[in-house]
Each structure stands twice: as structure tokens, then as C-alpha cells.
Amino acid sequence: MSNREWWRSAVIYQVYLRSFVDGSGDGLGDIAGIRSRLPYLADLGIDAIWINPWYPSPQVDAGYDVADYRDVEPAFGTLADAEALLAECREHGIKVILDIVPNHTSDQHRWFREALATPSGSPERGRYVFRPGRGENGELPPTNWRAAFGGPAWERVEDGSWYLHLFAPEQPDLNWENPEVRAEFEDILRFWFDRGVAGFRIDVAHGLIKDPTFPDISDDPTEGPFNPGHPAWDQDPVHEIYRDWRRVADSYDEPRIFVSEAWVSPPERLARYVRSDELHTTFNFDFLRAPWDPKAMRAVIDDSTSMLADVGAPTTWVLSNHDVIRHLTRYGRAAGQENQPAGTVPTDLELGTRRARAAALLTLALPGGAYVYQGEELGLAEVEDLPVEALADPVWERSGHTSRGRDGCRVPLPWSGGEPPYGFSTGQPWLPQPKSWAALTAEVEAGEPGSMLELYRAALRIRRGQDGLGDGSLRWLDSAPNVLAFAREPGFCCVVNLSAGAVDLPPHSAILLTSGELVDGRLPSDHAAWLRTD
């Protein structure tokens, strides 16, 4: 595979910036922190990092409310700091992918301030989705749509008109039918591409175009971005935008790349985003949401690889990110309760850890690329008991304090030492860290046989040197019930035991790696093995 297609097999590490490392001592992660840990990332063996939004922002939604797309939030550093990071990443052989948020801006963005300062029907208003209200005096919202964070998806302004916000009221949706919006974002792409950014992760990639008739929802309007058929999501004209973006990316001598966050089902719809003239990759959320069940996992793997192969795109596997409960916790829950909100169901962390180790080997052996969410390589679980006064996610307030939101997967990383802040900062972290993490610091796990960190390091080292891994295809092997076994050519086999008892390994010439110790040469329940078969 040529270096120009590195993304087809890449392992990309997600840096949730505010929780990675704090270099300034204010309790918030920053660019200086990332720069200080580049040797750690290089030793881990990843190909690139994806950094969550670092733009100037009021931080209502942790930076996904962008006030200026061409600068850096002062709490994180400066544009010069960002350029220095890009240069140092190149020295370490690490590419950088940024987050871009095209569905909405902050209400503090210059454009939205201009929109509120001008009358209804003005060109400035035309950059956003403004609509007249319903009712005798326009006092009712234009539709019954609900915001993904809870509450109505419409907010009324002083002159009586309403604007759409599919997330928080401070995040007004842009009008992507407006040519000025399209031209602006193509220019933003070039601004960062010219500075050496390798690509972008596209936030809410399936949400830019809305049904122009703005119909009410006849069933449940609360499902937000997870509701197939909703008039705000996955509208066909969105693909025109990404064909334009692809032309921008391909115009560079070293083509830039995109990965989409598109909560789209079924796989046939998702595959449309990665056709040859659109985006390069898209997160596989069906795999992320799959239960620890062999039939469900195999079905997701088969459906995903088959649909994406039809359009010539690789699959991009992901187990956790900053928006979902960490997979170690999900896998430690009873069947059917994996995706319940944080703090609502019991979790067996020992079970979750065994399954998370096996899932890591499964994920990194599948065809295509993979993402690693910061902290999963340390074996971090969801923090489900954060004090309510510490909760910062807007979901907490917008849900009327019925959902704790996503803060539990965003707690700052433990690096060293026996108590908080575990080397994350010299100040007080923006979210409190649990005392149990003293045993899970990078310092403790580094060089420790059997630690989660050393498992990931070994897996990524083997993956990089194994011709059969990365982009390509797989061949399922005959196996015992509730066991997943597949071959990658040449000479590689992955076995994952999801049954209740130990199983024999298939014929092999060497054991490359196991997620835990074998018992009498057999693979225990909730374990995985990588085998050489040549």
C-alpha cells in the first residue's frame, strides 16, 4: 500500500484535549501537554492523532461550539503552539487530524452576532436556519423537533423568529443551502491543510442538510442523531458537500483525508458517505454498540466489511470515544444493559477488563483502520460516580438532571504518582479523578508484563510488522460455538472466545499474543489470541 493511502490501515489515537495532559497548571489539558507526551504516543505505536476541537469557544459544549475556526482557544495555547505541535508530530512520524464542526457554530461566532443584529430576511440571517413560528402570534416553535441534548430544537429571538439548534441553544445550526456557508468551510479546510494538518474528523457529518419542508415528526421526536428517517439527518443532498470537500483534499500534493461521524443505519446508508469521490473513512458505530455476543459481532463485521467493500472503502473500527460510555464498563454489564446511562446499572469491572482486552485484539485484527480513545490503553473504566456539582456536560442541565451525560468518559488521564492529579496537572483537574486510578497510571503500567498498556504496545507493534493486518479482507474459520475465528493472509489468525468455557486453539505455528494467560494450552472464556499459521 502506498504512503498516500496510509489511512486505509491507520491506527489513530483520539486526544480529548482538555483531559489528556495539562502543561500550564490550570487543570485543563492543552497543546503544551500533547507536545510533552509525543514520545509516549510514538512508543505506543499509533500512526496519527485526532484532536478534539481546539478553536476559540465559550466551551458550552466542550469546544463543539466554535467561535472562530481559524485560531486556537487561549486556554489551550496559541496558533503558534499548534504549528509547533504539527512540526513535532512530523518529527515523530505522527500525522494530525483535527475536528471540524460544520453543522453549527457558537452563538458567539461573528456570523451569529451579525444575524441577531440584522432583520429577518437579511443575508446575515440566511447563514443560519431561521423560521417563523406557528400559532396566532408565532409563539410556537416551527416544528416539534427535539434537540439531541434535550428540550426543543428551536429558540426564539427578540423579533419573534426562531432559529434551529439540534444541540444546545448556544449552538445555532448553519444553513448549508447557502453558498456563502459552503465557500467559508472550504476556505477553513485550506487554512489548516496549508499548515500541515493531515485531515479532519467531521462532527455530525450526517446533519448538515435538513428537509426543506421542515415536517413535524409523527413518532418520537427525541431520538436526535440516532433516529433514521428524521428530517434533520442523513438527507441525500449532504453528499454534494462532501464531493466538494474531497476535491479540496485531493488538490494537495499529499492528499488530505476525512473521517465522518455519521450515526447512520443501515450500513448501506453509511457506505454512501465513503464512495470514491466523497469521504475516505467513517466510524463504525454499529460495531461500537454491538453487545458482547458472537452472533451480533459477526453480523456487524460482515455487514460493515461487505457494504464498504462495495464502494472500495476500508472499515474504521472504534470501541470508545468522548461521547459514549467506555467499553470496559459496557462489557462489564449484563446482556441488554450495555448502553444504559452511566450510574444506572451494575458493572463487573473484572469481567469488563477481560472482555476489553479481548476486544482490543479483535478490533486491531479486523480489516481496515482503528481508533483508540485515550485511556483505553490504560484500562480505564467509565467514572460513574462523579459528584453532581462537578458535571459539566450540557446534557445534565438540558435533561433536567435526569441524565449525567458524557463526563464519565472524559475524566483526565492518570500519568504518574499515587494520588490525584496523577501527573495530569500541577493544579486541580477540571473533573475529579478516582482514587482507584493509582493502579492504572501510565507510569505503573509501563514495562509491567500483562498490563493493558503493554498489551496495546505489543498489539500495535505486531500489527505494524504483520503483512496480513490492516487493510484487506478476512476469512472466517470453522470454530467451536460462540467463538469467533478468522484468518488474515498471509499466515495470521485471530481467535476470540465468547463462550462460557475454555476452547482449543486452531492449528498454528506460533502464538503471537494473547489477551491473558492460557490455561493448559487452551483459550479461556472472554479471551483472545493472535496466532501465526504459516
Short mmCIF file of C-alpha atoms in Angstrom, two decimals:
data_model
loop_
_atom_site.label_atom_id
_atom_site.label_comp_id
_atom_site.label_asym_id
_atom_site.label_seq_id
_atom_site.Cartn_x
_atom_site.Cartn_y
_atom_site.Cartn_z
CA MET A 1 0.00 0.00 0.00
CA SER A 2 1.35 3.43 -0.91
CA ASN A 3 2.00 6.02 1.76
CA ARG A 4 -0.69 8.14 0.09
CA GLU A 5 -3.23 5.60 1.32
CA TRP A 6 -1.90 5.33 4.87
CA TRP A 7 -5.40 5.96 6.21
CA ARG A 8 -6.70 2.62 4.95
CA SER A 9 -4.81 0.76 7.70
CA ALA A 10 -4.08 3.52 10.21
CA VAL A 11 -4.43 3.24 13.98
CA ILE A 12 -5.40 6.70 15.18
CA TYR A 13 -5.32 7.81 18.81
CA GLN A 14 -8.06 10.17 19.94
CA VAL A 15 -6.73 13.01 22.07
CA TYR A 16 -9.55 14.53 24.10
CA LEU A 17 -7.57 17.70 24.55
CA ARG A 18 -8.92 19.04 27.84
CA SER A 19 -8.30 15.68 29.53
CA PHE A 20 -5.00 14.50 28.02
CA VAL A 21 -2.22 16.46 29.76
CA ASP A 22 -2.16 19.95 31.28
CA GLY A 23 1.05 21.81 30.57
CA SER A 24 0.04 25.16 32.11
CA GLY A 25 -1.16 24.03 35.55
CA ASP A 26 -4.69 25.39 35.25
CA GLY A 27 -6.33 21.96 35.42
CA LEU A 28 -7.27 21.88 31.73
CA GLY A 29 -5.39 19.87 29.13
CA ASP A 30 -3.67 21.88 26.41
CA ILE A 31 -1.37 21.80 23.39
CA ALA A 32 1.73 22.03 25.58
CA GLY A 33 0.54 18.85 27.28
CA ILE A 34 0.24 17.00 23.99
CA ARG A 35 3.73 18.10 22.97
CA SER A 36 5.13 16.74 26.24
CA ARG A 37 3.65 13.29 25.59
CA LEU A 38 4.60 12.80 21.94
CA PRO A 39 7.29 10.24 22.93
CA TYR A 40 4.60 8.25 24.78
CA LEU A 41 2.37 8.27 21.70
CA ALA A 42 5.24 7.30 19.42
CA ASP A 43 6.15 4.41 21.76
CA LEU A 44 2.54 3.27 21.76
CA GLY A 45 2.84 2.74 18.02
CA ILE A 46 -0.02 4.78 16.60
CA ASP A 47 0.02 6.36 13.12
CA ALA A 48 -1.88 9.57 13.82
CA ILE A 49 -3.73 11.52 16.48
CA TRP A 50 -7.18 13.04 16.23
CA ILE A 51 -7.55 16.12 18.43
CA ASN A 52 -10.97 17.27 19.60
CA PRO A 53 -11.78 20.95 18.86
CA TRP A 54 -9.08 23.40 19.89
CA TYR A 55 -10.71 26.51 18.44
CA PRO A 56 -11.77 29.63 20.40
CA SER A 57 -15.04 28.76 22.10
CA PRO A 58 -17.20 29.68 25.10
CA GLN A 59 -16.93 25.93 25.92
CA VAL A 60 -20.65 25.43 26.44
CA ASP A 61 -20.23 22.02 24.78
CA ALA A 62 -16.53 21.36 25.41
CA GLY A 63 -15.41 23.23 22.31
CA TYR A 64 -18.04 21.94 19.90
CA ASP A 65 -19.49 25.45 20.00
CA VAL A 66 -16.88 27.15 17.80
CA ALA A 67 -16.50 30.93 17.79
CA ASP A 68 -13.57 31.10 15.33
CA TYR A 69 -12.44 28.24 13.09
CA ARG A 70 -9.07 29.79 12.21
CA ASP A 71 -7.49 30.19 15.63
CA VAL A 72 -6.79 28.35 18.89
CA GLU A 73 -8.63 28.68 22.19
CA PRO A 74 -6.32 30.68 24.53
CA ALA A 75 -6.87 28.13 27.32
CA PHE A 76 -5.27 25.52 25.03
CA GLY A 77 -2.46 27.65 23.61
CA THR A 78 -1.83 29.77 20.54
CA LEU A 79 -1.82 29.27 16.79
CA ALA A 80 1.99 29.26 17.02
CA ASP A 81 1.77 26.44 19.60
CA ALA A 82 -0.46 24.49 17.21
CA GLU A 83 2.01 24.94 14.37
CA ALA A 84 4.87 23.81 16.63
CA LEU A 85 2.88 20.69 17.56
CA LEU A 86 2.31 19.89 13.89
CA ALA A 87 6.04 20.19 13.22
CA GLU A 88 6.98 17.99 16.20
CA CYS A 89 4.42 15.36 15.23
CA ARG A 90 6.06 15.15 11.80
CA GLU A 91 9.40 14.53 13.50
CA HIS A 92 7.82 11.63 15.42
CA GLY A 93 6.15 10.22 12.31
CA ILE A 94 2.69 11.04 13.67
CA LYS A 95 0.03 12.64 11.47
CA VAL A 96 -2.55 15.05 12.91
CA ILE A 97 -6.28 15.02 12.29
CA LEU A 98 -8.35 17.91 13.60
CA ASP A 99 -12.02 18.08 14.44
CA ILE A 100 -14.24 20.29 12.31
CA VAL A 101 -17.76 21.25 13.41
CA PRO A 102 -19.75 22.23 10.30
CA ASN A 103 -23.33 21.64 11.48
CA HIS A 104 -23.39 24.60 13.86
CA THR A 105 -21.33 27.43 15.30
CA SER A 106 -21.24 29.05 18.71
CA ASP A 107 -23.79 31.78 19.31
CA GLN A 108 -20.70 33.94 19.92
CA HIS A 109 -19.43 33.43 16.38
CA ARG A 110 -19.20 36.68 14.43
CA TRP A 111 -21.74 35.44 11.92
CA PHE A 112 -24.42 34.72 14.50
CA ARG A 113 -23.91 38.03 16.25
CA GLU A 114 -24.41 39.70 12.88
CA ALA A 115 -27.52 37.62 12.29
CA LEU A 116 -29.10 38.80 15.55
CA ALA A 117 -28.19 42.42 14.75
CA THR A 118 -29.96 42.38 11.37
CA PRO A 119 -33.65 41.97 10.49
CA SER A 120 -35.46 38.85 9.40
CA GLY A 121 -34.69 38.00 5.77
CA SER A 122 -31.25 39.63 5.80
CA PRO A 123 -28.24 37.93 4.15
CA GLU A 124 -26.72 37.60 7.63
CA ARG A 125 -29.76 35.66 8.83
CA GLY A 126 -29.50 33.50 5.71
CA ARG A 127 -26.34 31.85 7.01
CA TYR A 128 -28.39 30.11 9.72
CA VAL A 129 -31.73 28.29 9.86
CA PHE A 130 -34.28 30.91 10.90
CA ARG A 131 -38.01 30.20 10.56
CA PRO A 132 -41.21 31.95 11.58
CA GLY A 133 -43.09 30.43 14.49
CA ARG A 134 -46.51 28.84 14.45
CA GLY A 135 -49.59 29.85 16.35
CA GLU A 136 -51.60 33.06 16.23
CA ASN A 137 -48.60 35.27 17.01
CA GLY A 138 -45.76 32.95 16.05
CA GLU A 139 -45.35 31.92 19.67
CA LEU A 140 -44.98 28.21 18.90
CA PRO A 141 -41.81 26.59 17.52
CA PRO A 142 -41.72 25.94 13.75
CA THR A 143 -41.65 22.15 14.28
CA ASN A 144 -41.88 19.68 17.15
CA TRP A 145 -38.26 18.61 16.75
CA ARG A 146 -36.30 17.97 19.92
CA ALA A 147 -32.63 18.77 20.49
CA ALA A 148 -30.14 15.95 20.97
CA PHE A 149 -29.25 17.39 24.40
CA GLY A 150 -32.90 17.60 25.46
CA GLY A 151 -35.59 20.26 25.14
CA PRO A 152 -36.94 21.90 21.97
CA ALA A 153 -34.67 22.26 18.93
CA TRP A 154 -35.78 25.86 18.37
CA GLU A 155 -35.01 29.11 20.20
CA ARG A 156 -36.95 32.36 19.79
CA VAL A 157 -35.14 35.70 19.35
CA GLU A 158 -36.29 39.22 20.17
CA ASP A 159 -38.04 39.93 16.87
CA GLY A 160 -40.16 36.79 17.26
CA SER A 161 -38.46 34.49 14.74
CA TRP A 162 -36.92 31.16 15.69
CA TYR A 163 -33.55 29.57 14.94
CA LEU A 164 -32.74 25.87 14.83
CA HIS A 165 -30.26 24.25 17.21
CA LEU A 166 -30.08 20.48 17.04
CA PHE A 167 -27.86 20.54 20.12
CA ALA A 168 -27.63 23.33 22.74
CA PRO A 169 -29.30 26.75 22.20
CA GLU A 170 -25.79 28.21 22.14
CA GLN A 171 -25.09 26.10 19.02
CA PRO A 172 -27.20 27.55 16.18
CA ASP A 173 -27.36 25.35 13.07
CA LEU A 174 -25.83 26.71 9.88
CA ASN A 175 -27.82 26.85 6.65
CA TRP A 176 -25.89 24.66 4.24
CA GLU A 177 -28.17 25.63 1.36
CA ASN A 178 -26.34 28.98 1.49
CA PRO A 179 -23.35 29.19 -0.93
CA GLU A 180 -21.53 31.54 1.45
CA VAL A 181 -21.51 28.84 4.14
CA ARG A 182 -20.11 26.29 1.72
CA ALA A 183 -17.37 28.62 0.49
CA GLU A 184 -16.42 29.58 4.06
CA PHE A 185 -15.83 26.00 5.15
CA GLU A 186 -13.82 25.11 2.08
CA ASP A 187 -11.58 28.05 2.97
CA ILE A 188 -11.32 26.81 6.59
CA LEU A 189 -10.20 23.41 5.31
CA ARG A 190 -7.46 25.02 3.25
CA PHE A 191 -6.38 27.19 6.19
CA TRP A 192 -5.46 24.10 8.23
CA PHE A 193 -4.37 21.88 5.34
CA ASP A 194 -1.84 24.55 4.37
CA ARG A 195 -0.36 24.26 7.88
CA GLY A 196 0.21 20.54 7.52
CA VAL A 197 -2.94 19.04 9.05
CA ALA A 198 -3.42 15.57 7.52
CA GLY A 199 -7.20 15.54 7.68
CA PHE A 200 -10.39 16.20 9.59
CA ARG A 201 -12.87 14.26 11.62
CA ILE A 202 -16.26 15.72 10.66
CA ASP A 203 -18.60 16.24 13.60
CA VAL A 204 -22.26 15.35 12.93
CA ALA A 205 -21.39 14.69 9.29
CA HIS A 206 -24.90 13.48 8.52
CA GLY A 207 -26.68 16.56 9.88
CA LEU A 208 -25.79 19.46 7.61
CA ILE A 209 -28.82 19.35 5.28
CA LYS A 210 -32.38 19.49 6.58
CA ASP A 211 -35.59 18.51 4.81
CA PRO A 212 -36.63 21.87 3.27
CA THR A 213 -40.30 21.24 4.11
CA PHE A 214 -39.49 21.11 7.85
CA PRO A 215 -42.14 18.50 8.68
CA ASP A 216 -43.19 17.58 12.19
CA ILE A 217 -42.11 14.17 13.48
CA SER A 218 -45.06 11.82 13.74
CA ASP A 219 -43.45 9.35 16.14
CA ASP A 220 -40.78 10.08 18.77
CA PRO A 221 -39.02 13.40 18.02
CA THR A 222 -36.47 12.95 20.83
CA GLU A 223 -34.11 10.49 19.19
CA GLY A 224 -31.77 13.15 17.86
CA PRO A 225 -28.91 11.95 15.67
CA PHE A 226 -29.73 8.30 16.27
CA ASN A 227 -33.13 8.33 14.56
CA PRO A 228 -33.12 7.05 10.95
CA GLY A 229 -35.63 8.91 8.81
CA HIS A 230 -35.53 12.10 10.87
CA PRO A 231 -35.81 15.13 8.54
CA ALA A 232 -32.69 16.70 10.08
CA TRP A 233 -30.37 13.74 9.49
CA ASP A 234 -28.85 11.88 6.54
CA GLN A 235 -30.51 13.89 3.78
CA ASP A 236 -29.30 12.98 0.30
CA PRO A 237 -28.01 16.47 -0.70
CA VAL A 238 -25.38 16.29 2.07
CA HIS A 239 -23.28 14.20 -0.30
CA GLU A 240 -22.83 17.15 -2.67
CA ILE A 241 -20.99 18.97 0.12
CA TYR A 242 -18.56 16.12 0.65
CA ARG A 243 -17.83 15.76 -3.05
CA ASP A 244 -16.75 19.41 -2.97
CA TRP A 245 -14.65 18.78 0.15
CA ARG A 246 -12.99 15.77 -1.48
CA ARG A 247 -11.89 17.97 -4.39
CA VAL A 248 -10.24 20.32 -1.88
CA ALA A 249 -8.46 17.44 -0.13
CA ASP A 250 -7.28 15.90 -3.40
CA SER A 251 -5.83 19.20 -4.63
CA TYR A 252 -2.80 18.80 -2.31
CA ASP A 253 0.37 17.01 -3.40
CA GLU A 254 -0.08 14.78 -0.35
CA PRO A 255 -3.86 14.30 -0.38
CA ARG A 256 -5.64 15.10 2.86
CA ILE A 257 -8.28 12.79 4.34
CA PHE A 258 -11.64 12.85 6.13
CA VAL A 259 -13.35 10.59 8.64
CA SER A 260 -17.04 11.12 9.27
CA GLU A 261 -19.03 10.93 12.46
CA ALA A 262 -22.27 9.76 10.89
CA TRP A 263 -24.74 7.94 13.11
CA VAL A 264 -26.38 6.29 10.12
CA SER A 265 -28.05 2.92 9.70
CA PRO A 266 -28.27 0.54 7.93
CA PRO A 267 -24.72 0.00 6.61
CA GLU A 268 -25.90 0.65 3.05
CA ARG A 269 -26.69 4.25 4.01
CA LEU A 270 -23.38 4.66 5.82
CA ALA A 271 -21.44 3.38 2.80
CA ARG A 272 -22.75 6.31 0.74
CA TYR A 273 -20.52 8.67 2.74
CA VAL A 274 -17.34 6.89 1.67
CA ARG A 275 -17.89 6.47 -2.03
CA SER A 276 -14.74 7.07 -4.05
CA ASP A 277 -15.45 10.76 -4.66
CA GLU A 278 -16.62 11.59 -1.12
CA LEU A 279 -15.10 10.96 2.31
CA HIS A 280 -12.30 8.48 2.98
CA THR A 281 -13.49 6.69 6.12
CA THR A 282 -16.34 6.70 8.60
CA PHE A 283 -16.61 5.49 12.17
CA ASN A 284 -18.30 2.13 12.59
CA PHE A 285 -20.77 2.86 15.37
CA ASP A 286 -22.72 -0.36 14.82
CA PHE A 287 -19.60 -2.20 16.00
CA LEU A 288 -19.23 0.16 18.97
CA ARG A 289 -22.82 -0.50 20.03
CA ALA A 290 -22.71 -4.26 19.49
CA PRO A 291 -23.15 -6.40 22.62
CA TRP A 292 -20.56 -8.96 23.74
CA ASP A 293 -22.27 -11.62 21.67
CA PRO A 294 -20.64 -13.65 18.89
CA LYS A 295 -23.61 -13.63 16.52
CA ALA A 296 -24.17 -9.90 16.88
CA MET A 297 -20.49 -9.09 16.45
CA ARG A 298 -20.05 -11.34 13.45
CA ALA A 299 -23.13 -9.85 11.82
CA VAL A 300 -21.83 -6.31 12.30
CA ILE A 301 -18.39 -7.27 10.98
CA ASP A 302 -19.85 -8.99 7.93
CA ASP A 303 -22.35 -6.24 7.14
CA SER A 304 -19.80 -3.46 7.56
CA THR A 305 -16.98 -5.03 5.56
CA SER A 306 -19.30 -6.10 2.77
CA MET A 307 -21.11 -2.78 2.35
CA LEU A 308 -17.93 -0.71 2.47
CA ALA A 309 -16.08 -3.07 0.14
CA ASP A 310 -18.80 -2.44 -2.43
CA VAL A 311 -17.71 1.22 -2.58
CA GLY A 312 -13.99 0.49 -2.22
CA ALA A 313 -13.65 1.93 1.29
CA PRO A 314 -11.96 0.39 4.34
CA THR A 315 -13.83 -0.11 7.57
CA THR A 316 -12.84 2.04 10.56
CA TRP A 317 -13.38 0.27 13.89
CA VAL A 318 -13.90 2.06 17.19
CA LEU A 319 -14.75 0.82 20.69
CA SER A 320 -14.99 4.08 22.67
CA ASN A 321 -14.88 7.84 22.26
CA HIS A 322 -15.70 11.03 24.16
CA ASP A 323 -19.46 10.64 23.58
CA VAL A 324 -20.14 7.10 24.82
CA ILE A 325 -19.64 5.05 27.96
CA ARG A 326 -16.19 3.46 27.94
CA HIS A 327 -16.28 -0.05 26.54
CA LEU A 328 -14.62 -1.63 29.56
CA THR A 329 -17.70 -0.60 31.54
CA ARG A 330 -20.15 -1.60 28.81
CA TYR A 331 -18.64 -5.07 28.57
CA GLY A 332 -18.89 -5.49 32.34
CA ARG A 333 -22.65 -5.11 32.35
CA ALA A 334 -25.38 -7.71 31.99
CA ALA A 335 -26.62 -8.56 28.50
CA GLY A 336 -29.08 -5.96 27.24
CA GLN A 337 -27.81 -3.30 29.65
CA GLU A 338 -24.54 -2.42 27.90
CA ASN A 339 -25.60 1.00 26.70
CA GLN A 340 -27.66 2.15 29.67
CA PRO A 341 -26.79 5.62 31.04
CA ALA A 342 -23.87 5.98 33.43
CA GLY A 343 -24.60 5.11 37.04
CA THR A 344 -27.87 3.28 36.36
CA VAL A 345 -26.88 -0.41 36.21
CA PRO A 346 -24.27 -2.58 38.00
CA THR A 347 -20.87 -3.17 36.42
CA ASP A 348 -18.43 -6.06 36.93
CA LEU A 349 -15.11 -4.32 36.21
CA GLU A 350 -13.09 -7.53 36.36
CA LEU A 351 -15.30 -9.06 33.67
CA GLY A 352 -15.26 -5.82 31.69
CA THR A 353 -11.47 -5.71 31.79
CA ARG A 354 -11.11 -9.27 30.46
CA ARG A 355 -13.51 -8.54 27.64
CA ALA A 356 -11.92 -5.18 26.87
CA ARG A 357 -8.53 -6.86 26.48
CA ALA A 358 -10.02 -9.43 24.11
CA ALA A 359 -11.94 -6.73 22.24
CA ALA A 360 -8.70 -4.81 21.69
CA LEU A 361 -7.15 -7.78 19.90
CA LEU A 362 -10.32 -8.38 17.91
CA THR A 363 -10.53 -4.75 16.80
CA LEU A 364 -6.87 -4.43 15.84
CA ALA A 365 -7.02 -7.67 13.82
CA LEU A 366 -10.04 -6.70 11.70
CA PRO A 367 -9.57 -5.38 8.15
CA GLY A 368 -9.15 -1.62 7.82
CA GLY A 369 -8.20 1.03 10.35
CA ALA A 370 -8.95 1.56 14.03
CA TYR A 371 -9.24 4.34 16.60
CA VAL A 372 -8.00 4.17 20.18
CA TYR A 373 -9.68 6.53 22.65
CA GLN A 374 -7.24 7.97 25.15
CA GLY A 375 -7.15 5.92 28.34
CA GLU A 376 -8.47 2.70 26.87
CA GLU A 377 -4.83 1.60 26.55
CA LEU A 378 -4.61 2.00 30.34
CA GLY A 379 -7.78 0.02 31.02
CA LEU A 380 -9.83 2.96 32.27
CA ALA A 381 -13.48 2.43 33.07
CA GLU A 382 -16.30 4.95 32.97
CA VAL A 383 -16.33 7.12 36.11
CA GLU A 384 -19.97 6.63 37.08
CA ASP A 385 -19.97 8.38 40.46
CA LEU A 386 -18.78 11.90 39.65
CA PRO A 387 -20.28 14.37 42.14
CA VAL A 388 -23.17 16.23 40.57
CA GLU A 389 -21.55 19.58 41.29
CA ALA A 390 -18.66 18.57 39.00
CA LEU A 391 -20.79 17.63 35.99
CA ALA A 392 -20.03 19.91 33.04
CA ASP A 393 -21.79 18.24 30.11
CA PRO A 394 -24.78 20.32 28.87
CA VAL A 395 -26.78 17.10 28.76
CA TRP A 396 -27.02 17.25 32.58
CA GLU A 397 -28.83 20.58 32.61
CA ARG A 398 -30.79 20.14 29.36
CA SER A 399 -32.17 16.80 30.57
CA GLY A 400 -33.46 18.35 33.78
CA HIS A 401 -30.83 16.43 35.77
CA THR A 402 -32.14 13.07 34.55
CA SER A 403 -29.03 12.12 32.53
CA ARG A 404 -25.48 12.52 33.85
CA GLY A 405 -24.22 12.99 30.31
CA ARG A 406 -20.78 12.16 28.97
CA ASP A 407 -18.42 13.45 31.64
CA GLY A 408 -17.69 9.95 32.96
CA CYS A 409 -15.65 9.05 29.86
CA ARG A 410 -13.87 12.44 29.82
CA VAL A 411 -12.10 12.37 33.19
CA PRO A 412 -8.43 13.48 32.87
CA LEU A 413 -5.86 10.73 32.36
CA PRO A 414 -3.67 9.34 35.14
CA TRP A 415 0.01 9.56 34.22
CA SER A 416 2.04 9.08 37.40
CA GLY A 417 2.00 9.20 41.17
CA GLY A 418 -0.19 7.59 43.79
CA GLU A 419 -2.96 10.16 44.11
CA PRO A 420 -4.81 12.76 42.04
CA PRO A 421 -3.98 14.60 39.85
CA TYR A 422 -1.69 11.69 38.86
CA GLY A 423 0.70 13.86 36.87
CA PHE A 424 -2.07 15.25 34.68
CA SER A 425 -1.62 18.77 36.07
CA THR A 426 0.02 20.73 38.83
CA GLY A 427 -3.40 22.23 39.52
CA GLN A 428 -6.84 20.78 40.21
CA PRO A 429 -8.19 18.82 37.21
CA TRP A 430 -11.39 20.12 35.64
CA LEU A 431 -13.04 16.80 36.54
CA PRO A 432 -12.08 14.77 39.64
CA GLN A 433 -10.17 11.52 39.18
CA PRO A 434 -10.99 8.39 41.22
CA LYS A 435 -8.57 7.10 43.83
CA SER A 436 -8.65 3.65 42.21
CA TRP A 437 -6.72 5.02 39.24
CA ALA A 438 -3.48 4.97 41.24
CA ALA A 439 -3.02 1.42 39.95
CA LEU A 440 -3.73 2.42 36.36
CA THR A 441 -1.26 5.20 35.68
CA ALA A 442 0.95 5.06 32.61
CA GLU A 443 3.93 5.05 34.98
CA VAL A 444 2.72 1.93 36.79
CA GLU A 445 1.76 0.05 33.63
CA ALA A 446 4.81 0.88 31.52
CA GLY A 447 7.04 -2.19 31.36
CA GLU A 448 4.68 -4.22 33.56
CA PRO A 449 4.07 -7.64 31.96
CA GLY A 450 0.37 -8.24 31.48
CA SER A 451 -0.71 -4.61 31.87
CA MET A 452 -3.24 -3.15 29.46
CA LEU A 453 -0.67 -0.64 28.22
CA GLU A 454 1.84 -3.35 27.36
CA LEU A 455 -0.92 -5.35 25.64
CA TYR A 456 -1.67 -2.39 23.37
CA ARG A 457 2.01 -1.70 22.72
CA ALA A 458 2.59 -5.34 21.77
CA ALA A 459 -0.51 -5.49 19.59
CA LEU A 460 0.38 -2.32 17.71
CA ARG A 461 3.98 -3.46 17.25
CA ILE A 462 2.84 -6.81 15.83
CA ARG A 463 0.19 -5.17 13.69
CA ARG A 464 2.74 -2.85 12.12
CA GLY A 465 5.06 -5.74 11.25
CA GLN A 466 2.42 -8.26 10.15
CA ASP A 467 1.65 -8.18 6.42
CA GLY A 468 -1.79 -9.69 6.94
CA LEU A 469 -3.09 -6.91 9.20
CA GLY A 470 -4.56 -3.55 8.29
CA ASP A 471 -6.49 -3.07 5.05
CA GLY A 472 -7.68 -6.18 3.25
CA SER A 473 -10.16 -8.98 3.79
CA LEU A 474 -10.79 -11.78 6.27
CA ARG A 475 -11.84 -15.39 6.02
CA TRP A 476 -13.94 -16.92 8.77
CA LEU A 477 -12.73 -20.25 10.12
CA ASP A 478 -14.71 -23.14 11.48
CA SER A 479 -14.78 -22.83 15.25
CA ALA A 480 -16.48 -24.02 18.40
CA PRO A 481 -19.87 -22.48 19.26
CA ASN A 482 -19.67 -18.85 20.42
CA VAL A 483 -16.09 -18.48 19.21
CA LEU A 484 -15.02 -16.02 16.52
CA ALA A 485 -12.05 -17.18 14.48
CA PHE A 486 -10.80 -15.68 11.25
CA ALA A 487 -7.72 -15.71 9.06
CA ARG A 488 -5.87 -12.77 7.54
CA GLU A 489 -3.47 -13.61 4.76
CA PRO A 490 -0.64 -14.29 4.83
CA GLY A 491 -0.35 -16.51 7.85
CA PHE A 492 -2.36 -14.83 10.60
CA CYS A 493 -5.31 -15.97 12.69
CA CYS A 494 -7.37 -14.23 15.40
CA VAL A 495 -9.50 -16.22 17.84
CA VAL A 496 -11.93 -14.65 20.32
CA ASN A 497 -13.64 -16.90 22.84
CA LEU A 498 -17.07 -15.54 23.79
CA SER A 499 -18.25 -18.88 25.15
CA ALA A 500 -18.56 -19.83 28.83
CA GLY A 501 -15.62 -22.26 28.88
CA ALA A 502 -12.08 -22.70 27.59
CA VAL A 503 -11.55 -23.80 23.98
CA ASP A 504 -8.72 -25.33 21.99
CA LEU A 505 -6.71 -23.09 19.71
CA PRO A 506 -6.83 -23.85 15.98
CA PRO A 507 -3.69 -25.24 14.32
CA HIS A 508 -0.84 -22.72 14.40
CA SER A 509 2.92 -22.42 14.16
CA ALA A 510 3.33 -19.80 16.89
CA ILE A 511 1.37 -17.78 19.41
CA LEU A 512 1.96 -14.10 18.70
CA LEU A 513 -0.10 -12.57 21.53
CA THR A 514 -2.91 -13.43 23.91
CA SER A 515 -5.15 -11.11 25.91
CA GLY A 516 -4.49 -13.21 29.03
CA GLU A 517 -2.81 -16.39 30.11
CA LEU A 518 -3.78 -19.69 28.54
CA VAL A 519 -4.96 -22.49 30.81
CA ASP A 520 -3.42 -25.86 29.96
CA GLY A 521 -2.83 -24.54 26.46
CA ARG A 522 -6.48 -23.61 25.98
CA LEU A 523 -8.04 -20.18 25.48
CA PRO A 524 -10.24 -19.22 28.46
CA SER A 525 -13.63 -17.56 28.24
CA ASP A 526 -13.55 -13.85 27.28
CA HIS A 527 -10.01 -14.11 25.93
CA ALA A 528 -8.46 -13.60 22.50
CA ALA A 529 -5.33 -14.88 20.76
CA TRP A 530 -3.27 -13.90 17.74
CA LEU A 531 -1.64 -16.85 16.00
CA ARG A 532 0.86 -17.35 13.22
CA THR A 533 -0.35 -20.03 10.83
CA ASP A 534 2.25 -20.12 8.05
#
